[in-house]
Every structure is written in structure tokens, then in C-alpha cells.
């Protein structure tokens, strides 16, 4: 009985590294950068949007490995532009 338990334990511990190596490798962690631009009036909003459109976003797109999302929240008390950069390395 003891001999059988020893063999089973031996096979179990020998098979764990083999099974672990057969699993797919974990991907590197994903990182995100969220930048929030606050504005008070429409002139500031236009300036921020002009900067994003003409300079910042084209520079990010030249990197090709970066995906970018831009959202504008404009309301009674909330005036913000959110820029999210996905999959930073």
C-alpha cells in the first residue's frame, strides 16, 4: 500500500511541471494612461481639441502599437476631455 502511494505521489509531482509547461504563456500586463483635460469655456475646449487633433494624436498614431480613445463630457458642471491610451508597454 505504501509503495503504491509513493508511486502515485511520484507520478503526480513529476507530471505537474510537464502540465504547467503545456499551458499557454501569460501575456505581459496591460497598462493604460488616462489624461483628463479640464476646460471652463468653449474657447479652451477648442484649443484642447486643436492640440489633440494636430499634435498629440498624430504623434501617438505614428507609434502604431498604441490605441487611443478620446471622449468629451460637457454639461452643466462637468467640462472635461478624457484621453485614454491603451496597451502601453
PDB file of N, CA and C in Angstrom:
ATOM      1  N   UNK A   1       0.825  -1.186   0.000  1.00  0.00           N
ATOM      2  CA  UNK A   1       0.000   0.000   0.000  1.00  0.00           C
ATOM      3  C   UNK A   1       0.873   1.254   0.000  1.00  0.00           C
ATOM      4  N   UNK A   2       1.891   1.216   0.866  1.00  0.00           N
ATOM      5  CA  UNK A   2       2.784   2.364   0.951  1.00  0.00           C
ATOM      6  C   UNK A   2       3.552   2.549  -0.351  1.00  0.00           C
ATOM      7  N   UNK A   3       3.923   1.477  -0.987  1.00  0.00           N
ATOM      8  CA  UNK A   3       4.653   1.520  -2.242  1.00  0.00           C
ATOM      9  C   UNK A   3       3.789   2.131  -3.348  1.00  0.00           C
ATOM     10  N   UNK A   4       2.504   1.814  -3.383  1.00  0.00           N
ATOM     11  CA  UNK A   4       1.592   2.344  -4.403  1.00  0.00           C
ATOM     12  C   UNK A   4       1.393   3.855  -4.181  1.00  0.00           C
ATOM     13  N   UNK A   5       1.219   4.265  -2.944  1.00  0.00           N
ATOM     14  CA  UNK A   5       1.056   5.703  -2.637  1.00  0.00           C
ATOM     15  C   UNK A   5       2.308   6.481  -3.029  1.00  0.00           C
ATOM     16  N   UNK A   6       3.443   5.909  -2.787  1.00  0.00           N
ATOM     17  CA  UNK A   6       4.696   6.563  -3.149  1.00  0.00           C
ATOM     18  C   UNK A   6       4.800   6.730  -4.658  1.00  0.00           C
ATOM     19  N   UNK A   7       4.424   5.691  -5.409  1.00  0.00           N
ATOM     20  CA  UNK A   7       4.472   5.769  -6.869  1.00  0.00           C
ATOM     21  C   UNK A   7       3.477   6.801  -7.400  1.00  0.00           C
ATOM     22  N   UNK A   8       2.294   6.846  -6.828  1.00  0.00           N
ATOM     23  CA  UNK A   8       1.280   7.819  -7.266  1.00  0.00           C
ATOM     24  C   UNK A   8       1.763   9.239  -6.990  1.00  0.00           C
ATOM     25  N   UNK A   9       2.305   9.458  -5.805  1.00  0.00           N
ATOM     26  CA  UNK A   9       2.829  10.788  -5.472  1.00  0.00           C
ATOM     27  C   UNK A   9       3.993  11.165  -6.391  1.00  0.00           C
ATOM     28  N   UNK A  10       4.853  10.203  -6.679  1.00  0.00           N
ATOM     29  CA  UNK A  10       5.978  10.456  -7.569  1.00  0.00           C
ATOM     30  C   UNK A  10       5.483  10.849  -8.960  1.00  0.00           C
ATOM     31  N   UNK A  11       4.520  10.115  -9.502  1.00  0.00           N
ATOM     32  CA  UNK A  11       3.972  10.440 -10.821  1.00  0.00           C
ATOM     33  C   UNK A  11       3.271  11.793 -10.817  1.00  0.00           C
ATOM     34  N   UNK A  12       2.567  12.097  -9.748  1.00  0.00           N
ATOM     35  CA  UNK A  12       1.875  13.383  -9.658  1.00  0.00           C
ATOM     36  C   UNK A  12       2.869  14.535  -9.686  1.00  0.00           C
ATOM     37  N   UNK A  13       3.893  14.471  -8.854  1.00  0.00           N
ATOM     38  CA  UNK A  13       4.860  15.557  -8.787  1.00  0.00           C
ATOM     39  C   UNK A  13       5.716  15.661 -10.043  1.00  0.00           C
ATOM     40  N   UNK A  14       5.914  14.577 -10.743  1.00  0.00           N
ATOM     41  CA  UNK A  14       6.658  14.625 -11.997  1.00  0.00           C
ATOM     42  C   UNK A  14       5.795  15.190 -13.129  1.00  0.00           C
ATOM     43  N   UNK A  15       4.496  14.976 -13.065  1.00  0.00           N
ATOM     44  CA  UNK A  15       3.624  15.427 -14.154  1.00  0.00           C
ATOM     45  C   UNK A  15       3.242  16.898 -14.029  1.00  0.00           C
ATOM     46  N   UNK A  16       3.326  17.470 -12.843  1.00  0.00           N
ATOM     47  CA  UNK A  16       2.941  18.871 -12.661  1.00  0.00           C
ATOM     48  C   UNK A  16       3.803  19.815 -13.507  1.00  0.00           C
ATOM     49  N   UNK A  17       5.137  19.696 -13.514  1.00  0.00           N
ATOM     50  CA  UNK A  17       5.925  20.593 -14.368  1.00  0.00           C
ATOM     51  C   UNK A  17       5.633  20.397 -15.858  1.00  0.00           C
ATOM     52  N   UNK A  18       5.360  19.189 -16.262  1.00  0.00           N
ATOM     53  CA  UNK A  18       5.055  18.927 -17.672  1.00  0.00           C
ATOM     54  C   UNK A  18       3.732  19.575 -18.042  1.00  0.00           C
ATOM     55  N   UNK A  19       2.730  19.440 -17.204  1.00  0.00           N
ATOM     56  CA  UNK A  19       1.440  20.057 -17.478  1.00  0.00           C
ATOM     57  C   UNK A  19       1.532  21.578 -17.434  1.00  0.00           C
ATOM     58  N   UNK A  20       2.323  22.087 -16.529  1.00  0.00           N
ATOM     59  CA  UNK A  20       2.467  23.539 -16.424  1.00  0.00           C
ATOM     60  C   UNK A  20       3.149  24.113 -17.657  1.00  0.00           C
ATOM     61  N   UNK A  21       4.092  23.394 -18.231  1.00  0.00           N
ATOM     62  CA  UNK A  21       4.764  23.898 -19.429  1.00  0.00           C
ATOM     63  C   UNK A  21       3.867  23.810 -20.654  1.00  0.00           C
ATOM     64  N   UNK A  22       2.838  22.989 -20.620  1.00  0.00           N
ATOM     65  CA  UNK A  22       1.922  22.860 -21.740  1.00  0.00           C
ATOM     66  C   UNK A  22       0.886  23.979 -21.767  1.00  0.00           C
ATOM     67  N   UNK A  23       0.717  24.695 -20.660  1.00  0.00           N
ATOM     68  CA  UNK A  23      -0.236  25.795 -20.607  1.00  0.00           C
ATOM     69  C   UNK A  23       0.280  26.974 -21.429  1.00  0.00           C
ATOM     70  N   UNK A  24      -0.621  27.747 -22.017  1.00  0.00           N
ATOM     71  CA  UNK A  24      -0.155  28.903 -22.786  1.00  0.00           C
ATOM     72  C   UNK A  24       0.532  29.918 -21.882  1.00  0.00           C
ATOM     73  N   UNK A  25       1.521  30.588 -22.427  1.00  0.00           N
ATOM     74  CA  UNK A  25       2.266  31.571 -21.646  1.00  0.00           C
ATOM     75  C   UNK A  25       1.387  32.770 -21.345  1.00  0.00           C
ATOM     76  N   UNK A  26       1.579  33.333 -20.192  1.00  0.00           N
ATOM     77  CA  UNK A  26       0.810  34.511 -19.820  1.00  0.00           C
ATOM     78  C   UNK A  26       1.307  35.716 -20.614  1.00  0.00           C
ATOM     79  N   UNK A  27       0.354  36.531 -21.029  1.00  0.00           N
ATOM     80  CA  UNK A  27       0.721  37.754 -21.720  1.00  0.00           C
ATOM     81  C   UNK A  27       1.239  38.763 -20.701  1.00  0.00           C
ATOM     82  N   UNK A  28       2.080  39.643 -21.188  1.00  0.00           N
ATOM     83  CA  UNK A  28       2.560  40.705 -20.316  1.00  0.00           C
ATOM     84  C   UNK A  28       1.384  41.569 -19.897  1.00  0.00           C
ATOM     85  N   UNK A  29       1.491  42.204 -18.779  1.00  0.00           N
ATOM     86  CA  UNK A  29       0.418  43.040 -18.274  1.00  0.00           C
ATOM     87  C   UNK A  29       0.077  44.182 -19.214  1.00  0.00           C
ATOM     88  N   UNK A  30      -1.153  44.614 -19.164  1.00  0.00           N
ATOM     89  CA  UNK A  30      -1.579  45.734 -19.972  1.00  0.00           C
ATOM     90  C   UNK A  30      -1.608  46.985 -19.102  1.00  0.00           C
ATOM     91  N   UNK A  31      -1.222  48.092 -19.687  1.00  0.00           N
ATOM     92  CA  UNK A  31      -1.199  49.347 -18.979  1.00  0.00           C
ATOM     93  C   UNK A  31      -2.008  50.369 -19.749  1.00  0.00           C
ATOM     94  N   UNK A  32      -2.648  51.240 -19.024  1.00  0.00           N
ATOM     95  CA  UNK A  32      -3.466  52.293 -19.620  1.00  0.00           C
ATOM     96  C   UNK A  32      -3.075  53.627 -19.013  1.00  0.00           C
ATOM     97  N   UNK A  33      -3.140  54.657 -19.829  1.00  0.00           N
ATOM     98  CA  UNK A  33      -2.904  56.002 -19.340  1.00  0.00           C
ATOM     99  C   UNK A  33      -4.141  56.831 -19.627  1.00  0.00           C
ATOM    100  N   UNK A  34      -4.701  57.428 -18.610  1.00  0.00           N
ATOM    101  CA  UNK A  34      -5.870  58.291 -18.769  1.00  0.00           C
ATOM    102  C   UNK A  34      -5.455  59.707 -18.403  1.00  0.00           C
ATOM    103  N   UNK A  35      -5.629  60.621 -19.357  1.00  0.00           N
ATOM    104  CA  UNK A  35      -5.336  62.022 -19.134  1.00  0.00           C
ATOM    105  C   UNK A  35      -6.646  62.793 -19.205  1.00  0.00           C
ATOM    106  N   UNK A  36      -6.884  63.645 -18.232  1.00  0.00           N
ATOM    107  CA  UNK A  36      -8.123  64.421 -18.190  1.00  0.00           C
ATOM    108  C   UNK A  36      -7.778  65.899 -18.369  1.00  0.00           C
ATOM    109  N   UNK A  37      -8.379  66.490 -19.389  1.00  0.00           N
ATOM    110  CA  UNK A  37      -8.220  67.924 -19.643  1.00  0.00           C
ATOM    111  C   UNK A  37      -9.490  68.625 -19.186  1.00  0.00           C
ATOM    112  N   UNK A  38      -9.347  69.601 -18.297  1.00  0.00           N
ATOM    113  CA  UNK A  38     -10.482  70.369 -17.788  1.00  0.00           C
ATOM    114  C   UNK A  38     -10.552  71.684 -18.556  1.00  0.00           C
ATOM    115  N   UNK A  39     -11.757  72.112 -18.880  1.00  0.00           N
ATOM    116  CA  UNK A  39     -11.923  73.412 -19.528  1.00  0.00           C
ATOM    117  C   UNK A  39     -13.139  74.120 -18.941  1.00  0.00           C
ATOM    118  N   UNK A  40     -13.116  75.457 -19.046  1.00  0.00           N
ATOM    119  CA  UNK A  40     -14.165  76.275 -18.457  1.00  0.00           C
ATOM    120  C   UNK A  40     -15.107  76.824 -19.525  1.00  0.00           C
ATOM    121  N   UNK A  41     -14.539  77.202 -20.668  1.00  0.00           N
ATOM    122  CA  UNK A  41     -15.372  77.788 -21.723  1.00  0.00           C
ATOM    123  C   UNK A  41     -15.091  77.101 -23.056  1.00  0.00           C
ATOM    124  N   UNK A  42     -15.866  77.469 -24.065  1.00  0.00           N
ATOM    125  CA  UNK A  42     -15.743  76.815 -25.373  1.00  0.00           C
ATOM    126  C   UNK A  42     -14.425  77.154 -26.058  1.00  0.00           C
ATOM    127  N   UNK A  43     -13.833  78.308 -25.753  1.00  0.00           N
ATOM    128  CA  UNK A  43     -12.546  78.658 -26.346  1.00  0.00           C
ATOM    129  C   UNK A  43     -11.452  77.710 -25.857  1.00  0.00           C
ATOM    130  N   UNK A  44     -11.448  77.422 -24.576  1.00  0.00           N
ATOM    131  CA  UNK A  44     -10.480  76.460 -24.033  1.00  0.00           C
ATOM    132  C   UNK A  44     -10.709  75.079 -24.624  1.00  0.00           C
ATOM    133  N   UNK A  45     -11.968  74.681 -24.769  1.00  0.00           N
ATOM    134  CA  UNK A  45     -12.286  73.380 -25.348  1.00  0.00           C
ATOM    135  C   UNK A  45     -11.750  73.281 -26.772  1.00  0.00           C
ATOM    136  N   UNK A  46     -11.941  74.329 -27.568  1.00  0.00           N
ATOM    137  CA  UNK A  46     -11.441  74.329 -28.949  1.00  0.00           C
ATOM    138  C   UNK A  46      -9.930  74.246 -28.987  1.00  0.00           C
ATOM    139  N   UNK A  47      -9.248  74.948 -28.077  1.00  0.00           N
ATOM    140  CA  UNK A  47      -7.784  74.900 -28.032  1.00  0.00           C
ATOM    141  C   UNK A  47      -7.279  73.494 -27.691  1.00  0.00           C
ATOM    142  N   UNK A  48      -7.912  72.853 -26.730  1.00  0.00           N
ATOM    143  CA  UNK A  48      -7.513  71.494 -26.360  1.00  0.00           C
ATOM    144  C   UNK A  48      -7.768  70.531 -27.519  1.00  0.00           C
ATOM    145  N   UNK A  49      -8.940  70.622 -28.125  1.00  0.00           N
ATOM    146  CA  UNK A  49      -9.263  69.740 -29.258  1.00  0.00           C
ATOM    147  C   UNK A  49      -8.318  69.977 -30.430  1.00  0.00           C
ATOM    148  N   UNK A  50      -7.937  71.236 -30.671  1.00  0.00           N
ATOM    149  CA  UNK A  50      -6.988  71.562 -31.751  1.00  0.00           C
ATOM    150  C   UNK A  50      -5.634  70.923 -31.466  1.00  0.00           C
ATOM    151  N   UNK A  51      -5.174  71.028 -30.220  1.00  0.00           N
ATOM    152  CA  UNK A  51      -3.899  70.417 -29.825  1.00  0.00           C
ATOM    153  C   UNK A  51      -3.945  68.905 -30.011  1.00  0.00           C
ATOM    154  N   UNK A  52      -5.029  68.278 -29.554  1.00  0.00           N
ATOM    155  CA  UNK A  52      -5.144  66.824 -29.682  1.00  0.00           C
ATOM    156  C   UNK A  52      -5.160  66.406 -31.145  1.00  0.00           C
ATOM    157  N   UNK A  53      -5.916  67.118 -31.951  1.00  0.00           N
ATOM    158  CA  UNK A  53      -6.085  66.757 -33.361  1.00  0.00           C
ATOM    159  C   UNK A  53      -4.823  66.998 -34.187  1.00  0.00           C
ATOM    160  N   UNK A  54      -4.132  68.105 -33.933  1.00  0.00           N
ATOM    161  CA  UNK A  54      -2.999  68.484 -34.778  1.00  0.00           C
ATOM    162  C   UNK A  54      -1.651  67.965 -34.301  1.00  0.00           C
ATOM    163  N   UNK A  55      -1.497  67.720 -33.008  1.00  0.00           N
ATOM    164  CA  UNK A  55      -0.171  67.361 -32.498  1.00  0.00           C
ATOM    165  C   UNK A  55      -0.145  66.039 -31.745  1.00  0.00           C
ATOM    166  N   UNK A  56      -0.940  65.928 -30.699  1.00  0.00           N
ATOM    167  CA  UNK A  56      -0.810  64.794 -29.778  1.00  0.00           C
ATOM    168  C   UNK A  56      -1.236  63.473 -30.409  1.00  0.00           C
ATOM    169  N   UNK A  57      -2.418  63.422 -30.973  1.00  0.00           N
ATOM    170  CA  UNK A  57      -2.914  62.161 -31.541  1.00  0.00           C
ATOM    171  C   UNK A  57      -2.092  61.697 -32.749  1.00  0.00           C
ATOM    172  N   UNK A  58      -1.695  62.581 -33.678  1.00  0.00           N
ATOM    173  CA  UNK A  58      -0.828  62.110 -34.769  1.00  0.00           C
ATOM    174  C   UNK A  58       0.498  61.528 -34.263  1.00  0.00           C
ATOM    175  N   UNK A  59       1.059  62.127 -33.214  1.00  0.00           N
ATOM    176  CA  UNK A  59       2.305  61.595 -32.655  1.00  0.00           C
ATOM    177  C   UNK A  59       2.090  60.204 -32.066  1.00  0.00           C
ATOM    178  N   UNK A  60       0.958  60.002 -31.406  1.00  0.00           N
ATOM    179  CA  UNK A  60       0.663  58.675 -30.847  1.00  0.00           C
ATOM    180  C   UNK A  60       0.411  57.654 -31.955  1.00  0.00           C
ATOM    181  N   UNK A  61      -0.280  58.056 -33.014  1.00  0.00           N
ATOM    182  CA  UNK A  61      -0.571  57.118 -34.104  1.00  0.00           C
ATOM    183  C   UNK A  61       0.689  56.723 -34.872  1.00  0.00           C
ATOM    184  N   UNK A  62       1.701  57.567 -34.866  1.00  0.00           N
ATOM    185  CA  UNK A  62       2.962  57.202 -35.520  1.00  0.00           C
ATOM    186  C   UNK A  62       3.655  56.060 -34.791  1.00  0.00           C
ATOM    187  N   UNK A  63       3.333  55.861 -33.518  1.00  0.00           N
ATOM    188  CA  UNK A  63       3.926  54.757 -32.759  1.00  0.00           C
ATOM    189  C   UNK A  63       3.338  53.413 -33.158  1.00  0.00           C
ATOM    190  N   UNK A  64       2.190  53.378 -33.771  1.00  0.00           N
ATOM    191  CA  UNK A  64       1.491  52.218 -34.339  1.00  0.00           C
ATOM    192  C   UNK A  64       1.116  51.125 -33.362  1.00  0.00           C
ATOM    193  N   UNK A  65       1.740  51.033 -32.222  1.00  0.00           N
ATOM    194  CA  UNK A  65       1.365  49.987 -31.274  1.00  0.00           C
ATOM    195  C   UNK A  65       0.410  50.520 -30.218  1.00  0.00           C
ATOM    196  N   UNK A  66       0.006  51.759 -30.368  1.00  0.00           N
ATOM    197  CA  UNK A  66      -0.820  52.404 -29.360  1.00  0.00           C
ATOM    198  C   UNK A  66      -2.217  52.654 -29.909  1.00  0.00           C
ATOM    199  N   UNK A  67      -3.226  52.326 -29.118  1.00  0.00           N
ATOM    200  CA  UNK A  67      -4.607  52.649 -29.451  1.00  0.00           C
ATOM    201  C   UNK A  67      -5.055  53.763 -28.526  1.00  0.00           C
ATOM    202  N   UNK A  68      -5.806  54.716 -29.074  1.00  0.00           N
ATOM    203  CA  UNK A  68      -6.189  55.899 -28.318  1.00  0.00           C
ATOM    204  C   UNK A  68      -7.693  56.096 -28.397  1.00  0.00           C
ATOM    205  N   UNK A  69      -8.279  56.491 -27.287  1.00  0.00           N
ATOM    206  CA  UNK A  69      -9.692  56.853 -27.251  1.00  0.00           C
ATOM    207  C   UNK A  69      -9.845  58.244 -26.663  1.00  0.00           C
ATOM    208  N   UNK A  70     -10.726  59.057 -27.259  1.00  0.00           N
ATOM    209  CA  UNK A  70     -10.968  60.411 -26.777  1.00  0.00           C
ATOM    210  C   UNK A  70     -12.459  60.570 -26.536  1.00  0.00           C
ATOM    211  N   UNK A  71     -12.814  61.069 -25.363  1.00  0.00           N
ATOM    212  CA  UNK A  71     -14.217  61.303 -25.010  1.00  0.00           C
ATOM    213  C   UNK A  71     -14.341  62.689 -24.413  1.00  0.00           C
ATOM    214  N   UNK A  72     -15.404  63.391 -24.774  1.00  0.00           N
ATOM    215  CA  UNK A  72     -15.678  64.713 -24.226  1.00  0.00           C
ATOM    216  C   UNK A  72     -16.940  64.656 -23.383  1.00  0.00           C
ATOM    217  N   UNK A  73     -16.844  65.135 -22.155  1.00  0.00           N
ATOM    218  CA  UNK A  73     -18.011  65.284 -21.290  1.00  0.00           C
ATOM    219  C   UNK A  73     -18.226  66.775 -21.088  1.00  0.00           C
ATOM    220  N   UNK A  74     -19.357  67.243 -21.533  1.00  0.00           N
ATOM    221  CA  UNK A  74     -19.655  68.653 -21.408  1.00  0.00           C
ATOM    222  C   UNK A  74     -21.070  68.787 -20.890  1.00  0.00           C
ATOM    223  N   UNK A  75     -21.195  69.413 -19.744  1.00  0.00           N
ATOM    224  CA  UNK A  75     -22.515  69.541 -19.151  1.00  0.00           C
ATOM    225  C   UNK A  75     -22.595  70.760 -18.256  1.00  0.00           C
ATOM    226  N   UNK A  76     -23.567  70.745 -17.381  1.00  0.00           N
ATOM    227  CA  UNK A  76     -23.811  71.902 -16.516  1.00  0.00           C
ATOM    228  C   UNK A  76     -22.614  72.188 -15.604  1.00  0.00           C
ATOM    229  N   UNK A  77     -22.077  71.170 -14.938  1.00  0.00           N
ATOM    230  CA  UNK A  77     -20.948  71.356 -14.027  1.00  0.00           C
ATOM    231  C   UNK A  77     -19.707  70.576 -14.462  1.00  0.00           C
ATOM    232  N   UNK A  78     -19.813  69.828 -15.548  1.00  0.00           N
ATOM    233  CA  UNK A  78     -18.714  68.959 -15.960  1.00  0.00           C
ATOM    234  C   UNK A  78     -18.253  69.349 -17.356  1.00  0.00           C
ATOM    235  N   UNK A  79     -17.007  69.775 -17.460  1.00  0.00           N
ATOM    236  CA  UNK A  79     -16.410  70.093 -18.756  1.00  0.00           C
ATOM    237  C   UNK A  79     -15.027  69.455 -18.800  1.00  0.00           C
ATOM    238  N   UNK A  80     -14.966  68.284 -19.405  1.00  0.00           N
ATOM    239  CA  UNK A  80     -13.710  67.541 -19.414  1.00  0.00           C
ATOM    240  C   UNK A  80     -13.545  66.787 -20.724  1.00  0.00           C
ATOM    241  N   UNK A  81     -12.286  66.595 -21.108  1.00  0.00           N
ATOM    242  CA  UNK A  81     -11.937  65.730 -22.234  1.00  0.00           C
ATOM    243  C   UNK A  81     -11.040  64.638 -21.675  1.00  0.00           C
ATOM    244  N   UNK A  82     -11.426  63.391 -21.896  1.00  0.00           N
ATOM    245  CA  UNK A  82     -10.658  62.234 -21.433  1.00  0.00           C
ATOM    246  C   UNK A  82      -9.906  61.633 -22.615  1.00  0.00           C
ATOM    247  N   UNK A  83      -8.601  61.466 -22.465  1.00  0.00           N
ATOM    248  CA  UNK A  83      -7.784  60.796 -23.474  1.00  0.00           C
ATOM    249  C   UNK A  83      -7.235  59.539 -22.832  1.00  0.00           C
ATOM    250  N   UNK A  84      -7.570  58.384 -23.416  1.00  0.00           N
ATOM    251  CA  UNK A  84      -7.125  57.103 -22.889  1.00  0.00           C
ATOM    252  C   UNK A  84      -6.192  56.450 -23.894  1.00  0.00           C
ATOM    253  N   UNK A  85      -5.007  56.078 -23.434  1.00  0.00           N
ATOM    254  CA  UNK A  85      -4.043  55.358 -24.269  1.00  0.00           C
ATOM    255  C   UNK A  85      -4.031  53.922 -23.777  1.00  0.00           C
ATOM    256  N   UNK A  86      -4.308  52.978 -24.691  1.00  0.00           N
ATOM    257  CA  UNK A  86      -4.412  51.563 -24.350  1.00  0.00           C
ATOM    258  C   UNK A  86      -3.124  50.832 -24.698  1.00  0.00           C
ATOM    259  N   UNK A  87      -2.814  49.792 -23.918  1.00  0.00           N
ATOM    260  CA  UNK A  87      -1.710  48.868 -24.177  1.00  0.00           C
ATOM    261  C   UNK A  87      -0.359  49.555 -24.209  1.00  0.00           C
ATOM    262  N   UNK A  88      -0.068  50.335 -23.217  1.00  0.00           N
ATOM    263  CA  UNK A  88       1.269  50.909 -23.096  1.00  0.00           C
ATOM    264  C   UNK A  88       2.248  49.803 -22.722  1.00  0.00           C
ATOM    265  N   UNK A  89       3.456  49.918 -23.168  1.00  0.00           N
ATOM    266  CA  UNK A  89       4.482  48.920 -22.849  1.00  0.00           C
ATOM    267  C   UNK A  89       5.600  49.547 -22.088  1.00  0.00           C
TER     268      UNK A  89
END
